[in-house]
Structures are given as structure tokens and as C-alpha cells.
mmCIF file of C-alpha atoms in Angstrom:
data_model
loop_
_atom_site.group_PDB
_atom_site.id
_atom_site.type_symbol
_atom_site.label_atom_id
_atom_site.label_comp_id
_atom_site.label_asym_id
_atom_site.label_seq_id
_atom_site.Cartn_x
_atom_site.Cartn_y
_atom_site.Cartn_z
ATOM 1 C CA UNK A 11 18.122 -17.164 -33.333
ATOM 2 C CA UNK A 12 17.640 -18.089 -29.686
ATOM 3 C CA UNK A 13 15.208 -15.559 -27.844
ATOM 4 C CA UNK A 14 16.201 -14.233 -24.777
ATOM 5 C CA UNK A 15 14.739 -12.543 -21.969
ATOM 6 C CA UNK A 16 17.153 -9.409 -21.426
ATOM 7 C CA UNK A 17 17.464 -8.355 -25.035
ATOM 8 C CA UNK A 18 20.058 -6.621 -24.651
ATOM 9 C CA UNK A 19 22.317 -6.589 -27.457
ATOM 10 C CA UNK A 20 25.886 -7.770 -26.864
ATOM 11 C CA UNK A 21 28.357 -4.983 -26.632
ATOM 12 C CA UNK A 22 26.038 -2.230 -26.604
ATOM 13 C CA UNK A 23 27.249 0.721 -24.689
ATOM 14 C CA UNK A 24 24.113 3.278 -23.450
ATOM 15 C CA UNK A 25 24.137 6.697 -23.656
ATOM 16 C CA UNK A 26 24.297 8.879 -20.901
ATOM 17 C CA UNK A 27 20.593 10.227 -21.256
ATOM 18 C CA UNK A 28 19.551 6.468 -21.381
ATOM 19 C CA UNK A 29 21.490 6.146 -18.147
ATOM 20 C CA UNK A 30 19.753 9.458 -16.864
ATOM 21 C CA UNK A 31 16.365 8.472 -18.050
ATOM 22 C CA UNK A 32 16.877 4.667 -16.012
ATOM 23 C CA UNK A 33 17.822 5.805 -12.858
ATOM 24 C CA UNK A 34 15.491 8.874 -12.691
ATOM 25 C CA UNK A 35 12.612 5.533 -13.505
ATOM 26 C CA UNK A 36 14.681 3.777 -10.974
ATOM 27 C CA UNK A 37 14.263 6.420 -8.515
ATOM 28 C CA UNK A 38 10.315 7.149 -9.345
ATOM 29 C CA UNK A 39 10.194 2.914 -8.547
ATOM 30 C CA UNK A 40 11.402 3.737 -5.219
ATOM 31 C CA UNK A 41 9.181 6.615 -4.013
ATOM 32 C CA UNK A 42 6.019 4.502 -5.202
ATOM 33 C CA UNK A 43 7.250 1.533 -3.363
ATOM 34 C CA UNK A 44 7.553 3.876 -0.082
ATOM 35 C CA UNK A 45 4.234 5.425 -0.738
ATOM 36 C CA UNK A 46 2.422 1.864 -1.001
ATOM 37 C CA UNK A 47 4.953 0.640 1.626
ATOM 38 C CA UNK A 48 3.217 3.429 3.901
ATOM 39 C CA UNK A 49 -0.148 1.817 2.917
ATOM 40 C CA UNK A 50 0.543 -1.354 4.182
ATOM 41 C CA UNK A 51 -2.116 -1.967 7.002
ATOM 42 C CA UNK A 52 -0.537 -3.363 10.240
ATOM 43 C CA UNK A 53 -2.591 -5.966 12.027
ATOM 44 C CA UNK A 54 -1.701 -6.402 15.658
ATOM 45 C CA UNK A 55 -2.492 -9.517 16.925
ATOM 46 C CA UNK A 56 -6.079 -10.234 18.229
ATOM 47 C CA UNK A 57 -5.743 -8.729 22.001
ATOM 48 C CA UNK A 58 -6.970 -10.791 24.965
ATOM 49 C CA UNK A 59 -9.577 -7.617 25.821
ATOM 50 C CA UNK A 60 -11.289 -5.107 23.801
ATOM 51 C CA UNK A 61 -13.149 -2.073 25.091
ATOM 52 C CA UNK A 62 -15.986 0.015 23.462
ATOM 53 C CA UNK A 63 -14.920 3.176 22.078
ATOM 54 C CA UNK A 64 -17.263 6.112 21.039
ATOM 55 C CA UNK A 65 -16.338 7.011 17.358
ATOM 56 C CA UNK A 66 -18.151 9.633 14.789
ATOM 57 C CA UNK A 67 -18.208 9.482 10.837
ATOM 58 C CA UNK A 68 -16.546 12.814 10.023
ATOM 59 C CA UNK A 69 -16.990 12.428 6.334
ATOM 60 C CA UNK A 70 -19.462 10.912 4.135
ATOM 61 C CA UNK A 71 -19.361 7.476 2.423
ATOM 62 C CA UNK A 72 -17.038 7.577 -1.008
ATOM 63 C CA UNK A 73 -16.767 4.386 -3.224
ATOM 64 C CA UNK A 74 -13.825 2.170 -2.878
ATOM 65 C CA UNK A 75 -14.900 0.061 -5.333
ATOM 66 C CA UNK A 76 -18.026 -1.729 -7.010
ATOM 67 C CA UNK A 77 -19.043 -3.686 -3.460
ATOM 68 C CA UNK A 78 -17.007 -1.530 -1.173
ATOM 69 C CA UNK A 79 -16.860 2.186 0.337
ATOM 70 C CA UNK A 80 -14.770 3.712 2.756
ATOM 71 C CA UNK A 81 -16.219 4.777 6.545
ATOM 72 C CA UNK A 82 -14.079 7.671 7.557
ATOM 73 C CA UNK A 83 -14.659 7.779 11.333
ATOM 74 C CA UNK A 84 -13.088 9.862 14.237
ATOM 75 C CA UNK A 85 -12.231 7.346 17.329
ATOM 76 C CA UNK A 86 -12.597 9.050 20.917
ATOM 77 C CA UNK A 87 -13.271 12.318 21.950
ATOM 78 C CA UNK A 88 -10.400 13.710 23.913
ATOM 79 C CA UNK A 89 -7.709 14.694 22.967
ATOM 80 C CA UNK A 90 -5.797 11.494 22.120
ATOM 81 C CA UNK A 91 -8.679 10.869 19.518
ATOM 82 C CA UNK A 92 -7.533 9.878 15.660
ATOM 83 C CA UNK A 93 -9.126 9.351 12.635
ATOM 84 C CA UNK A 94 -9.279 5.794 11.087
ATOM 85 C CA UNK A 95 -10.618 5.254 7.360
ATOM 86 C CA UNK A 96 -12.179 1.366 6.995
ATOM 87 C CA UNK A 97 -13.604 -0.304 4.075
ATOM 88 C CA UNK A 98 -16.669 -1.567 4.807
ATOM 89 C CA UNK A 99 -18.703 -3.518 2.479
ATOM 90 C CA UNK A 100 -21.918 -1.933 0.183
ATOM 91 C CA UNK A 101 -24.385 -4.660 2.694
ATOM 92 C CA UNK A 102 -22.427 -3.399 5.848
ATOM 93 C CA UNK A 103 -23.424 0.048 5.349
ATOM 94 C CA UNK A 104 -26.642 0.221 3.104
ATOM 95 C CA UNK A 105 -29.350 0.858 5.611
ATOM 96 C CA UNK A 106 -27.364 3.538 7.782
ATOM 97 C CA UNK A 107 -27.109 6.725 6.778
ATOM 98 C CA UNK A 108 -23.457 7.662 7.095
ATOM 99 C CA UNK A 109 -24.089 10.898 4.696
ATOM 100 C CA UNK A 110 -23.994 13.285 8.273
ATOM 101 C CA UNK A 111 -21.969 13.009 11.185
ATOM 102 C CA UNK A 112 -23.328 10.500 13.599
ATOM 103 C CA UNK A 113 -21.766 8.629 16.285
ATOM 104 C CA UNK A 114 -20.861 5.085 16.244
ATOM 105 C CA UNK A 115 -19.194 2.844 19.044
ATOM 106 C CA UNK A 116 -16.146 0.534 17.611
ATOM 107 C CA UNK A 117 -14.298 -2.013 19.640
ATOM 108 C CA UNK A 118 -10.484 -1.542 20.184
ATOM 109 C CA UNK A 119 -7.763 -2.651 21.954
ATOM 110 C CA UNK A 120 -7.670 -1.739 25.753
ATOM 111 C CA UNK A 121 -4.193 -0.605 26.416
ATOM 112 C CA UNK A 122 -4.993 1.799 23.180
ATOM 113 C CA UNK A 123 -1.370 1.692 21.981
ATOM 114 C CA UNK A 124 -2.489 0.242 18.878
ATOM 115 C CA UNK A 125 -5.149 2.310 16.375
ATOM 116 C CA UNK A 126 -6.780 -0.844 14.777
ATOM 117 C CA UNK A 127 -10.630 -0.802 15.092
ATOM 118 C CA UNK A 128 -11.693 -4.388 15.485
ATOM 119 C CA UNK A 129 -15.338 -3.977 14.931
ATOM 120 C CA UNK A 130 -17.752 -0.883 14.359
ATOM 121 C CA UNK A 131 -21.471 -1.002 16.128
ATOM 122 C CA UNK A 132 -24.213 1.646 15.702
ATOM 123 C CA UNK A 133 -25.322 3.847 18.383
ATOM 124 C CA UNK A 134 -27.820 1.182 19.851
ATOM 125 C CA UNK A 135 -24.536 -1.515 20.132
ATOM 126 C CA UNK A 136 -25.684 -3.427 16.890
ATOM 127 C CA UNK A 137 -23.196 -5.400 15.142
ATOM 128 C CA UNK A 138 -22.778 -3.435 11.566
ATOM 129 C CA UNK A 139 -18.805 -4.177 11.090
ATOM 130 C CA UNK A 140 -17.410 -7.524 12.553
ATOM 131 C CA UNK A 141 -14.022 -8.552 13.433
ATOM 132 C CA UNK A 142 -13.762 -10.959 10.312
ATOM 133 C CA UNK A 143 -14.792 -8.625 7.879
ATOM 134 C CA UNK A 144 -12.349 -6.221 9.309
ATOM 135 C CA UNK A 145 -9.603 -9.230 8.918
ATOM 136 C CA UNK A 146 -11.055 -9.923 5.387
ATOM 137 C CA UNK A 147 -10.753 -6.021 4.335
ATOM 138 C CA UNK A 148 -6.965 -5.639 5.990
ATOM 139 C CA UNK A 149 -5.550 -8.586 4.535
ATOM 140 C CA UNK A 150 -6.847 -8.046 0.517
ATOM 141 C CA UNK A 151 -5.647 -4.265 0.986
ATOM 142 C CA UNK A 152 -2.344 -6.178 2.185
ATOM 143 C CA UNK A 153 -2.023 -8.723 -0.357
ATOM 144 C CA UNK A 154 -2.625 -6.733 -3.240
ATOM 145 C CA UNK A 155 0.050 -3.900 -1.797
ATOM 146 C CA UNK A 156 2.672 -6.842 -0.933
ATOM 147 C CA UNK A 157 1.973 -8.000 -4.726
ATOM 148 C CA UNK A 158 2.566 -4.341 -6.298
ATOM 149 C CA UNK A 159 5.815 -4.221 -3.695
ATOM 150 C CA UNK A 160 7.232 -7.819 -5.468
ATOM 151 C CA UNK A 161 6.641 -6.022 -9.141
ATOM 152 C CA UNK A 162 8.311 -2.890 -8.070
ATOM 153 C CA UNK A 163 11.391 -4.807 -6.998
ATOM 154 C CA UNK A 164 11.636 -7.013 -9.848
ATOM 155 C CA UNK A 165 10.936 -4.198 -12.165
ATOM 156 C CA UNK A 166 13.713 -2.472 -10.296
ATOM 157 C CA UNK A 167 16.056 -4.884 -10.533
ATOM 158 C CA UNK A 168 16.125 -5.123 -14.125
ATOM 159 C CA UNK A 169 16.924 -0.939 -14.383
ATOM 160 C CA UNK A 170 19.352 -1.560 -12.012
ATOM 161 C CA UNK A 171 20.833 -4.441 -14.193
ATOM 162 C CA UNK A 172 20.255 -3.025 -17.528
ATOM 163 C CA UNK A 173 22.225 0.213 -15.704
ATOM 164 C CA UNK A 174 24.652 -1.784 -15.384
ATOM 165 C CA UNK A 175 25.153 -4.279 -17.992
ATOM 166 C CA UNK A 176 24.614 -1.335 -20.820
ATOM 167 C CA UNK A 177 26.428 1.710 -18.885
ATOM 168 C CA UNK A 178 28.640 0.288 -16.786
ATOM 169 C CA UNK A 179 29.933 -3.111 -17.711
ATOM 170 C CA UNK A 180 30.000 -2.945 -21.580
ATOM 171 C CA UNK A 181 31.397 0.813 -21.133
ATOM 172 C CA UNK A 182 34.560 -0.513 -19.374
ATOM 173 C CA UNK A 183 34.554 -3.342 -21.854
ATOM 174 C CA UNK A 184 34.103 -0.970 -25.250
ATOM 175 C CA UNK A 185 37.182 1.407 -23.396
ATOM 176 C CA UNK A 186 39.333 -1.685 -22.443
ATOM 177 C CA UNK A 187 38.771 -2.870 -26.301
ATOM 178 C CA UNK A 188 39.395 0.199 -27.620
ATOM 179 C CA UNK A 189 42.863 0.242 -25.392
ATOM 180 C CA UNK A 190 44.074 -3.097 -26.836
ATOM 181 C CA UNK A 191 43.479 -2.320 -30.443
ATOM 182 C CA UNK A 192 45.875 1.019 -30.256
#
């Protein structure tokens, strides 16, 4: 016997709590892919001028990962300031002592439509967050979202087909049968 990939049996009609219990995964599928949708990082492109913005760590250092942690910082001081969370690497951040509030300087666009910090600088304009590590940081968050976005459409087309191959389709079939042998 041939193995196939849907095994689903021929002729097999689902139950309605089968049905239930698919689209209620179905519909989980699609408020995790909105959620990590709404984590998707957008990277403008590089701007022609940046301008030096005064920024403050509101929050202390928590671990992102083995290497990493994330730099919770406050950009501007008016009242069109917003907070901006960046992963900076474990070297990046090991000699400063982001544990209190301190102020920082970070580069950003100039026409400030755009909340992307392009680089972060301590208070005496040293270089402790560059531009390519920035770049680096956005585009593995990105990849690895994109790649859990393809698996939650794949995985979601197969409910939707086994929806309705099982509950649908072989339903109709089963009743049309079930017509003809009367």
C-alpha cells in the first residue's frame, strides 16, 4: 500500500465536532499569524539625512536570548516622544550600565515620520549600536517571523482542505450515494 501524504481515508465523512474542533484551530492559526504579522519590523529605506535624537532607557536590560538583550529606550522628550525596544547584542551593551534610567542619543530619520532608530550612541556621542547591527537585528527578527508566517499558511491550508475534503466534499458525496441506492 502506497503512502500518501493527506491520509485521509477515502469516503470518510467527519463529524461535526471534528469540523468544530478544525476551524476553531483554523481560526487560533489566524490570530497568531496577525499577532506575529504585527511583529514584523518595517525597515524604511536608509534616508539621505539623519539627525541626533536624545533618547533615555526607561527599563532595564532583559535577555532576548543567549548573546542578545533588549534596550527599551524612550526617543525625544516632547510630546511626540515614543518608546522603541532594540535588540542589542551582550558586547554592545556589557560595559554600560543600562540597569537605571540614563540618557542616550540615537540617530533617526530627519523628517521623523518614520520611528526606526538607526544607531544608538552614549551620552559622550560614542558609537555603542551601529547602523549594521541594527540591519543585522531587524532582518533575523524578520526572517524568522516571515518563516513562522509560511508554516502558519501551509498549516492552514491543510485544515482548510481537510475541512473540506472530510466535511464538505465526502458529506455531499456519502448523501448523493445514499440518494442513488434508495
Amino acid at each position: 500500500m502506497r503512502n500518501k501524504f493527506f491520509p485521509v481515508p477515502v469516503g470518510y465523512v467527519s463529524s461535526v465536532f471534528e469540523i468544530v474542533f478544525c476551524a476553531v484551530v483554523l481560526l487560533l492559526y489566524v490570530v497568531f499569524s496577525i499577532y506575529i504579522y504585527g511583529r514584523l519590523i518595517d525597515v524604511p529605506p536608509v534616508p539621505d539625512k539623519l539627525v541626533m535624537k536624545e533618547a533615555f532607557v526607561y527599563r532595564g536590560l532583559s535577555q532576548a536570548s543567549k548573546t542578545t538583550y533588549f534596550l527599551y529606550l524612550r526617543v525625544g522628550a516632547d510630546d511626540a516622544a515614543y518608546k522603541y525596544i532594540i535588540e542589542a547584542s551582550s558586547r554592545d551593551v556589557a560595559y554600560a550600565n543600562f540597569d537605571k534610567p540614563q540618557k542616550l542619543w540615537v540617530a533617526v530619520d530627519s523628517d521623523r515620520s518614520k520611528k526606526f532608530v538607526w544607531g544608538v550612541y552614549d551620552d559622550n556621542y560614542g558609537l555603542l549600536i551601529s547602523r549594521q547591527d541594527v540591519l543585522r537585528w531587524a532582518t533575523s527578527v524578520n526572517v524568522g517571523n516571515y518563516f513562522i508566517l509560511s508554516l502558519m499558511f501551509i498549516s492552514s491550508l491543510y485544515f482548510i482542505y481537510i475541512i473540506f475534503l472530510t466535511g464538505v466534499w465526502n458529506r455531499v458525496a456519502a448523501k448523493r450515494m445514499a440518494c442513488e441506492n434508495k
